[in-house]
Amino acid sequence: MIEDETGKSKLVSTTALADLFELCTEHAECVILNACYSEVQAEAIVQHIDYVIGMSDAVGDTAAIKFATGFYDTLGAGRSIETAYKFGCSAIQLENIPEHLTPKLKKKSLNQLSGN
């Protein structure tokens, strides 16, 4: 689901979403889909973007906020995307929220990263 220009939810296909991110390959290094059951979309988008984080299951608001805070704080401190991902998951776990395994980091394959 995405939000249209009137603020209403609009259903889009995984293919359409992946095609959109293909247009962003020069400008985006990482995409976070902080929404329930978004791992399938993450798999499609990682064909075009180096790192994509999707959720393998339902994710509650508190877990989503904790993940985002841990992730962006770490990224803002100059650490790698992979390290930021680990801090995001840890932030959920430190709150004793069982959803710390829900975020899934997808990484473009080495052949795709090198342009082969």
Short mmCIF file of N, CA, C and O in Angstrom, two decimals:
data_model
loop_
_atom_site.label_atom_id
_atom_site.label_comp_id
_atom_site.label_asym_id
_atom_site.label_seq_id
_atom_site.Cartn_x
_atom_site.Cartn_y
_atom_site.Cartn_z
N MET A 1 0.84 -1.18 0.00
CA MET A 1 0.00 0.00 0.00
C MET A 1 0.88 1.24 0.00
O MET A 1 1.90 1.27 0.67
N ILE A 2 0.48 2.21 -0.74
CA ILE A 2 1.11 3.52 -0.71
C ILE A 2 0.01 4.55 -0.51
O ILE A 2 -1.17 4.24 -0.62
N GLU A 3 0.42 5.75 -0.21
CA GLU A 3 -0.54 6.83 -0.02
C GLU A 3 -0.61 7.65 -1.29
O GLU A 3 0.42 8.08 -1.82
N ASP A 4 -1.81 7.88 -1.81
CA ASP A 4 -1.95 8.69 -3.02
C ASP A 4 -1.96 10.18 -2.67
O ASP A 4 -1.81 10.56 -1.50
N GLU A 5 -2.12 11.01 -3.67
CA GLU A 5 -2.04 12.46 -3.46
C GLU A 5 -3.16 13.02 -2.58
O GLU A 5 -3.06 14.13 -2.06
N THR A 6 -4.23 12.24 -2.39
CA THR A 6 -5.32 12.69 -1.52
C THR A 6 -5.20 12.13 -0.10
O THR A 6 -6.05 12.38 0.73
N GLY A 7 -4.13 11.34 0.15
CA GLY A 7 -3.92 10.77 1.47
C GLY A 7 -4.59 9.44 1.69
O GLY A 7 -4.57 8.90 2.79
N LYS A 8 -5.17 8.88 0.63
CA LYS A 8 -5.83 7.58 0.74
C LYS A 8 -4.86 6.46 0.39
O LYS A 8 -3.95 6.64 -0.41
N SER A 9 -5.09 5.30 0.99
CA SER A 9 -4.26 4.13 0.70
C SER A 9 -4.58 3.60 -0.68
O SER A 9 -5.73 3.55 -1.10
N LYS A 10 -3.51 3.17 -1.37
CA LYS A 10 -3.65 2.65 -2.72
C LYS A 10 -2.79 1.39 -2.82
O LYS A 10 -1.61 1.40 -2.47
N LEU A 11 -3.36 0.31 -3.30
CA LEU A 11 -2.66 -0.95 -3.45
C LEU A 11 -1.81 -0.91 -4.72
O LEU A 11 -2.29 -0.52 -5.78
N VAL A 12 -0.54 -1.28 -4.59
CA VAL A 12 0.34 -1.39 -5.76
C VAL A 12 0.99 -2.77 -5.75
O VAL A 12 1.20 -3.36 -4.70
N SER A 13 1.32 -3.25 -6.92
CA SER A 13 1.92 -4.58 -7.02
C SER A 13 3.40 -4.52 -6.61
O SER A 13 4.05 -3.48 -6.66
N THR A 14 3.92 -5.68 -6.24
CA THR A 14 5.34 -5.79 -5.91
C THR A 14 6.19 -5.41 -7.11
O THR A 14 7.20 -4.72 -6.97
N THR A 15 5.77 -5.81 -8.30
CA THR A 15 6.51 -5.49 -9.52
C THR A 15 6.55 -3.98 -9.74
O THR A 15 7.61 -3.43 -10.08
N ALA A 16 5.43 -3.31 -9.56
CA ALA A 16 5.39 -1.86 -9.74
C ALA A 16 6.31 -1.17 -8.74
O ALA A 16 7.02 -0.20 -9.09
N LEU A 17 6.33 -1.65 -7.52
CA LEU A 17 7.19 -1.07 -6.49
C LEU A 17 8.66 -1.29 -6.84
O LEU A 17 9.48 -0.37 -6.75
N ALA A 18 9.01 -2.48 -7.27
CA ALA A 18 10.39 -2.77 -7.67
C ALA A 18 10.80 -1.92 -8.87
O ALA A 18 11.92 -1.38 -8.92
N ASP A 19 9.90 -1.77 -9.83
CA ASP A 19 10.18 -0.93 -11.00
C ASP A 19 10.42 0.52 -10.61
O ASP A 19 11.29 1.19 -11.16
N LEU A 20 9.67 1.00 -9.64
CA LEU A 20 9.87 2.37 -9.14
C LEU A 20 11.26 2.53 -8.55
O LEU A 20 11.98 3.48 -8.86
N PHE A 21 11.67 1.57 -7.71
CA PHE A 21 12.99 1.68 -7.09
C PHE A 21 14.12 1.46 -8.08
O PHE A 21 15.23 1.93 -7.86
N GLU A 22 13.84 0.79 -9.18
CA GLU A 22 14.86 0.66 -10.23
C GLU A 22 15.25 2.04 -10.76
O GLU A 22 16.39 2.28 -11.13
N LEU A 23 14.30 2.96 -10.75
CA LEU A 23 14.57 4.33 -11.21
C LEU A 23 15.41 5.12 -10.21
O LEU A 23 15.90 6.19 -10.53
N CYS A 24 15.58 4.57 -9.00
CA CYS A 24 16.28 5.28 -7.93
C CYS A 24 17.67 4.71 -7.64
O CYS A 24 18.29 5.08 -6.65
N THR A 25 18.16 3.82 -8.47
CA THR A 25 19.41 3.11 -8.17
C THR A 25 20.59 4.05 -7.99
O THR A 25 21.51 3.75 -7.23
N GLU A 26 20.60 5.17 -8.66
CA GLU A 26 21.72 6.12 -8.53
C GLU A 26 21.62 6.98 -7.28
O GLU A 26 22.59 7.63 -6.90
N HIS A 27 20.44 6.99 -6.65
CA HIS A 27 20.21 7.91 -5.53
C HIS A 27 19.94 7.24 -4.20
O HIS A 27 19.93 7.92 -3.18
N ALA A 28 19.69 5.94 -4.21
CA ALA A 28 19.35 5.25 -2.97
C ALA A 28 20.28 4.07 -2.75
O ALA A 28 20.54 3.29 -3.67
N GLU A 29 20.78 3.95 -1.54
CA GLU A 29 21.64 2.83 -1.18
C GLU A 29 20.89 1.82 -0.30
O GLU A 29 21.21 0.64 -0.30
N CYS A 30 19.89 2.31 0.43
CA CYS A 30 19.15 1.45 1.35
C CYS A 30 17.69 1.89 1.40
O CYS A 30 17.40 3.09 1.37
N VAL A 31 16.80 0.91 1.46
CA VAL A 31 15.37 1.15 1.59
C VAL A 31 14.88 0.35 2.79
O VAL A 31 15.23 -0.83 2.94
N ILE A 32 14.10 0.98 3.65
CA ILE A 32 13.48 0.28 4.78
C ILE A 32 11.97 0.25 4.54
O ILE A 32 11.35 1.30 4.39
N LEU A 33 11.44 -0.95 4.51
CA LEU A 33 10.00 -1.14 4.41
C LEU A 33 9.52 -1.50 5.81
O LEU A 33 9.45 -2.66 6.19
N ASN A 34 9.23 -0.49 6.59
CA ASN A 34 8.87 -0.68 8.00
C ASN A 34 7.37 -0.92 8.09
O ASN A 34 6.63 -0.18 8.73
N ALA A 35 6.94 -1.99 7.40
CA ALA A 35 5.53 -2.35 7.35
C ALA A 35 5.40 -3.87 7.47
O ALA A 35 6.31 -4.61 7.08
N CYS A 36 4.29 -4.32 7.97
CA CYS A 36 4.06 -5.76 8.16
C CYS A 36 4.17 -6.52 6.85
O CYS A 36 3.75 -6.04 5.81
N TYR A 37 4.76 -7.70 6.94
CA TYR A 37 4.84 -8.65 5.82
C TYR A 37 5.43 -8.04 4.54
O TYR A 37 4.95 -8.29 3.45
N SER A 38 6.48 -7.25 4.67
CA SER A 38 7.07 -6.58 3.51
C SER A 38 8.34 -7.26 3.00
O SER A 38 9.02 -6.72 2.14
N GLU A 39 8.62 -8.46 3.48
CA GLU A 39 9.82 -9.16 3.05
C GLU A 39 9.77 -9.52 1.56
O GLU A 39 10.79 -9.46 0.87
N VAL A 40 8.60 -9.85 1.05
CA VAL A 40 8.46 -10.18 -0.37
C VAL A 40 8.82 -8.97 -1.23
O VAL A 40 9.55 -9.08 -2.22
N GLN A 41 8.34 -7.80 -0.85
CA GLN A 41 8.67 -6.59 -1.59
C GLN A 41 10.16 -6.27 -1.48
O GLN A 41 10.78 -5.81 -2.43
N ALA A 42 10.73 -6.54 -0.30
CA ALA A 42 12.17 -6.30 -0.11
C ALA A 42 12.99 -7.17 -1.07
O ALA A 42 13.97 -6.71 -1.65
N GLU A 43 12.57 -8.43 -1.25
CA GLU A 43 13.26 -9.34 -2.17
C GLU A 43 13.24 -8.79 -3.59
O GLU A 43 14.22 -8.91 -4.33
N ALA A 44 12.15 -8.19 -3.99
CA ALA A 44 12.04 -7.64 -5.34
C ALA A 44 12.87 -6.36 -5.49
O ALA A 44 13.56 -6.17 -6.50
N ILE A 45 12.83 -5.50 -4.48
CA ILE A 45 13.53 -4.22 -4.56
C ILE A 45 15.03 -4.40 -4.51
O ILE A 45 15.79 -3.66 -5.16
N VAL A 46 15.54 -5.42 -3.79
CA VAL A 46 16.98 -5.63 -3.65
C VAL A 46 17.62 -6.01 -4.99
O VAL A 46 18.85 -6.01 -5.10
N GLN A 47 16.83 -6.28 -5.98
CA GLN A 47 17.40 -6.50 -7.32
C GLN A 47 17.96 -5.19 -7.88
O GLN A 47 18.78 -5.21 -8.80
N HIS A 48 17.53 -4.06 -7.30
CA HIS A 48 17.91 -2.75 -7.82
C HIS A 48 18.65 -1.87 -6.81
O HIS A 48 19.42 -1.01 -7.19
N ILE A 49 18.39 -2.06 -5.53
CA ILE A 49 18.97 -1.25 -4.45
C ILE A 49 19.90 -2.13 -3.63
O ILE A 49 19.58 -3.29 -3.36
N ASP A 50 21.05 -1.60 -3.22
CA ASP A 50 22.07 -2.42 -2.54
C ASP A 50 21.58 -3.10 -1.27
O ASP A 50 21.91 -4.26 -1.02
N TYR A 51 20.83 -2.39 -0.44
CA TYR A 51 20.34 -2.94 0.82
C TYR A 51 18.86 -2.61 0.96
O TYR A 51 18.45 -1.47 0.74
N VAL A 52 18.09 -3.61 1.37
CA VAL A 52 16.66 -3.40 1.63
C VAL A 52 16.30 -4.17 2.89
O VAL A 52 16.71 -5.31 3.07
N ILE A 53 15.56 -3.52 3.76
CA ILE A 53 15.09 -4.15 4.99
C ILE A 53 13.58 -4.27 4.91
O ILE A 53 12.89 -3.27 4.68
N GLY A 54 13.09 -5.49 5.04
CA GLY A 54 11.66 -5.76 5.04
C GLY A 54 11.29 -6.51 6.31
O GLY A 54 12.16 -7.02 7.02
N MET A 55 10.02 -6.61 6.57
CA MET A 55 9.54 -7.29 7.78
C MET A 55 8.95 -8.64 7.39
O MET A 55 8.11 -8.73 6.50
N SER A 56 9.41 -9.69 8.06
CA SER A 56 8.99 -11.05 7.74
C SER A 56 7.63 -11.42 8.32
O SER A 56 7.07 -12.45 7.97
N ASP A 57 7.09 -10.57 9.17
CA ASP A 57 5.85 -10.88 9.87
C ASP A 57 5.18 -9.56 10.23
O ASP A 57 5.65 -8.49 9.84
N ALA A 58 4.13 -9.64 11.01
CA ALA A 58 3.52 -8.41 11.52
C ALA A 58 4.51 -7.74 12.46
O ALA A 58 5.28 -8.40 13.14
N VAL A 59 4.51 -6.42 12.45
CA VAL A 59 5.41 -5.68 13.34
C VAL A 59 4.59 -4.58 14.02
O VAL A 59 3.88 -3.82 13.36
N GLY A 60 4.68 -4.54 15.33
CA GLY A 60 3.93 -3.54 16.09
C GLY A 60 4.58 -2.18 15.99
O GLY A 60 5.76 -2.04 15.62
N ASP A 61 3.82 -1.17 16.32
CA ASP A 61 4.32 0.21 16.25
C ASP A 61 5.55 0.42 17.12
O ASP A 61 6.51 1.06 16.69
N THR A 62 5.51 -0.10 18.33
CA THR A 62 6.65 0.09 19.24
C THR A 62 7.91 -0.54 18.68
O THR A 62 8.98 0.07 18.68
N ALA A 63 7.79 -1.76 18.18
CA ALA A 63 8.96 -2.44 17.59
C ALA A 63 9.46 -1.68 16.36
O ALA A 63 10.67 -1.51 16.19
N ALA A 64 8.55 -1.22 15.52
CA ALA A 64 8.94 -0.48 14.32
C ALA A 64 9.68 0.81 14.68
O ALA A 64 10.70 1.15 14.08
N ILE A 65 9.19 1.51 15.69
CA ILE A 65 9.82 2.76 16.13
C ILE A 65 11.19 2.48 16.74
O ILE A 65 12.17 3.18 16.46
N LYS A 66 11.27 1.45 17.58
CA LYS A 66 12.56 1.10 18.20
C LYS A 66 13.58 0.72 17.13
O LYS A 66 14.74 1.14 17.19
N PHE A 67 13.15 -0.07 16.15
CA PHE A 67 14.07 -0.46 15.08
C PHE A 67 14.56 0.77 14.33
O PHE A 67 15.77 0.95 14.13
N ALA A 68 13.64 1.63 13.91
CA ALA A 68 14.01 2.81 13.15
C ALA A 68 14.95 3.71 13.95
O ALA A 68 15.94 4.23 13.40
N THR A 69 14.68 3.89 15.23
CA THR A 69 15.53 4.73 16.07
C THR A 69 16.93 4.15 16.17
O THR A 69 17.93 4.87 15.97
N GLY A 70 17.03 2.87 16.47
CA GLY A 70 18.34 2.22 16.57
C GLY A 70 19.09 2.26 15.25
O GLY A 70 20.30 2.53 15.20
N PHE A 71 18.37 2.02 14.17
CA PHE A 71 18.98 2.01 12.83
C PHE A 71 19.52 3.39 12.46
O PHE A 71 20.68 3.55 12.13
N TYR A 72 18.65 4.40 12.53
CA TYR A 72 19.05 5.74 12.09
C TYR A 72 20.07 6.39 13.01
O TYR A 72 20.94 7.13 12.56
N ASP A 73 19.98 6.14 14.32
CA ASP A 73 21.00 6.66 15.24
C ASP A 73 22.38 6.12 14.88
O ASP A 73 23.37 6.84 14.86
N THR A 74 22.43 4.83 14.58
CA THR A 74 23.71 4.20 14.24
C THR A 74 24.21 4.67 12.89
O THR A 74 25.40 4.98 12.72
N LEU A 75 23.32 4.76 11.92
CA LEU A 75 23.70 5.26 10.60
C LEU A 75 24.19 6.70 10.70
O LEU A 75 25.20 7.06 10.09
N GLY A 76 23.51 7.50 11.51
CA GLY A 76 23.90 8.90 11.71
C GLY A 76 25.25 9.03 12.40
O GLY A 76 25.93 10.05 12.25
N ALA A 77 25.66 8.01 13.12
CA ALA A 77 26.96 8.01 13.79
C ALA A 77 28.07 7.55 12.84
O ALA A 77 29.22 7.38 13.26
N GLY A 78 27.70 7.33 11.57
CA GLY A 78 28.71 7.00 10.58
C GLY A 78 29.00 5.52 10.43
O GLY A 78 29.97 5.14 9.77
N ARG A 79 28.20 4.67 11.04
CA ARG A 79 28.42 3.23 10.95
C ARG A 79 27.78 2.67 9.68
O ARG A 79 26.99 3.34 9.01
N SER A 80 28.10 1.45 9.34
CA SER A 80 27.61 0.82 8.11
C SER A 80 26.13 0.48 8.21
O SER A 80 25.56 0.41 9.32
N ILE A 81 25.53 0.23 7.08
CA ILE A 81 24.12 -0.18 7.04
C ILE A 81 23.94 -1.50 7.77
O ILE A 81 22.98 -1.68 8.53
N GLU A 82 24.86 -2.43 7.57
CA GLU A 82 24.75 -3.73 8.24
C GLU A 82 24.84 -3.59 9.76
O GLU A 82 24.09 -4.25 10.49
N THR A 83 25.72 -2.74 10.24
CA THR A 83 25.82 -2.49 11.68
C THR A 83 24.57 -1.78 12.19
O THR A 83 24.05 -2.11 13.26
N ALA A 84 24.09 -0.82 11.43
CA ALA A 84 22.87 -0.10 11.82
C ALA A 84 21.69 -1.06 11.93
O ALA A 84 20.87 -0.96 12.85
N TYR A 85 21.61 -2.00 11.00
CA TYR A 85 20.55 -3.02 11.05
C TYR A 85 20.63 -3.81 12.36
O TYR A 85 19.62 -4.02 13.03
N LYS A 86 21.83 -4.23 12.72
CA LYS A 86 22.00 -5.00 13.96
C LYS A 86 21.61 -4.18 15.18
O LYS A 86 20.98 -4.69 16.11
N PHE A 87 21.97 -2.89 15.19
CA PHE A 87 21.57 -2.03 16.31
C PHE A 87 20.06 -1.85 16.35
O PHE A 87 19.46 -1.78 17.42
N GLY A 88 19.42 -1.76 15.18
CA GLY A 88 17.97 -1.64 15.14
C GLY A 88 17.30 -2.86 15.75
O GLY A 88 16.38 -2.74 16.57
N CYS A 89 17.77 -4.04 15.39
CA CYS A 89 17.22 -5.28 15.95
C CYS A 89 17.49 -5.36 17.45
O CYS A 89 16.63 -5.76 18.23
N SER A 90 18.68 -4.95 17.85
CA SER A 90 19.04 -4.95 19.27
C SER A 90 18.15 -4.00 20.07
O SER A 90 17.76 -4.31 21.20
N ALA A 91 17.82 -2.85 19.48
CA ALA A 91 16.96 -1.88 20.18
C ALA A 91 15.60 -2.49 20.49
O ALA A 91 15.03 -2.24 21.55
N ILE A 92 15.09 -3.30 19.57
CA ILE A 92 13.81 -3.99 19.82
C ILE A 92 13.99 -5.00 20.95
O ILE A 92 13.20 -5.06 21.89
N GLN A 93 15.05 -5.78 20.87
CA GLN A 93 15.29 -6.83 21.86
C GLN A 93 15.52 -6.26 23.26
O GLN A 93 15.06 -6.84 24.25
N LEU A 94 16.19 -5.12 23.34
CA LEU A 94 16.45 -4.50 24.65
C LEU A 94 15.17 -4.06 25.35
O LEU A 94 15.16 -3.88 26.56
N GLU A 95 14.11 -3.90 24.59
CA GLU A 95 12.80 -3.54 25.16
C GLU A 95 11.98 -4.78 25.50
O GLU A 95 10.80 -4.67 25.83
N ASN A 96 12.60 -5.96 25.37
CA ASN A 96 11.91 -7.24 25.60
C ASN A 96 10.71 -7.42 24.69
O ASN A 96 9.70 -8.02 25.08
N ILE A 97 10.83 -6.93 23.47
CA ILE A 97 9.79 -7.11 22.46
C ILE A 97 10.23 -8.30 21.61
O ILE A 97 11.34 -8.30 21.08
N PRO A 98 9.40 -9.31 21.46
CA PRO A 98 9.82 -10.52 20.75
C PRO A 98 10.00 -10.33 19.24
O PRO A 98 10.45 -11.24 18.57
N GLU A 99 9.71 -9.17 18.71
CA GLU A 99 9.77 -8.95 17.26
C GLU A 99 11.17 -8.61 16.74
O GLU A 99 11.32 -8.21 15.59
N HIS A 100 12.21 -8.80 17.56
CA HIS A 100 13.56 -8.43 17.12
C HIS A 100 14.05 -9.28 15.95
O HIS A 100 14.99 -8.91 15.26
N LEU A 101 13.38 -10.40 15.66
CA LEU A 101 13.75 -11.23 14.51
C LEU A 101 12.91 -10.90 13.27
O LEU A 101 13.14 -11.48 12.21
N THR A 102 11.98 -9.99 13.38
CA THR A 102 11.09 -9.66 12.27
C THR A 102 11.78 -8.88 11.16
O THR A 102 11.58 -9.18 9.99
N PRO A 103 12.61 -7.86 11.45
CA PRO A 103 13.29 -7.16 10.36
C PRO A 103 14.28 -8.11 9.66
O PRO A 103 15.03 -8.83 10.32
N LYS A 104 14.28 -8.08 8.33
CA LYS A 104 15.18 -8.93 7.55
C LYS A 104 15.98 -8.05 6.58
O LYS A 104 15.39 -7.35 5.76
N LEU A 105 17.29 -8.12 6.70
CA LEU A 105 18.18 -7.36 5.82
C LEU A 105 18.44 -8.16 4.55
O LEU A 105 18.88 -9.30 4.62
N LYS A 106 18.17 -7.55 3.42
CA LYS A 106 18.46 -8.15 2.12
C LYS A 106 19.62 -7.36 1.51
O LYS A 106 19.63 -6.13 1.57
N LYS A 107 20.56 -8.06 0.95
CA LYS A 107 21.73 -7.42 0.37
C LYS A 107 21.87 -7.89 -1.07
O LYS A 107 21.79 -9.10 -1.33
N LYS A 108 22.06 -6.94 -1.98
CA LYS A 108 22.24 -7.28 -3.38
C LYS A 108 23.44 -8.20 -3.50
O LYS A 108 24.44 -8.01 -2.81
N SER A 109 23.36 -9.18 -4.37
CA SER A 109 24.46 -10.13 -4.53
C SER A 109 25.72 -9.43 -5.02
O SER A 109 25.67 -8.35 -5.59
N LEU A 110 26.87 -10.05 -4.79
CA LEU A 110 28.16 -9.45 -5.19
C LEU A 110 28.19 -9.15 -6.68
O LEU A 110 28.70 -8.11 -7.09
N ASN A 111 27.64 -10.03 -7.50
CA ASN A 111 27.62 -9.78 -8.94
C ASN A 111 26.79 -8.54 -9.27
O ASN A 111 27.17 -7.74 -10.11
N GLN A 112 25.66 -8.39 -8.58
CA GLN A 112 24.83 -7.22 -8.81
C GLN A 112 25.50 -5.97 -8.28
O GLN A 112 25.43 -4.92 -8.91
N LEU A 113 26.16 -6.05 -7.12
CA LEU A 113 26.84 -4.88 -6.55
C LEU A 113 27.97 -4.39 -7.43
O LEU A 113 28.21 -3.20 -7.54
N SER A 114 28.68 -5.31 -8.09
CA SER A 114 29.80 -4.91 -8.93
C SER A 114 29.36 -4.54 -10.33
O SER A 114 30.17 -4.13 -11.15
N GLY A 115 28.08 -4.69 -10.62
CA GLY A 115 27.56 -4.32 -11.92
C GLY A 115 27.64 -5.43 -12.95
O GLY A 115 27.41 -5.22 -14.13
N ASN A 116 27.98 -6.64 -12.55
CA ASN A 116 28.06 -7.78 -13.47
C ASN A 116 26.71 -8.46 -13.64
O ASN A 116 25.89 -8.46 -12.83
#
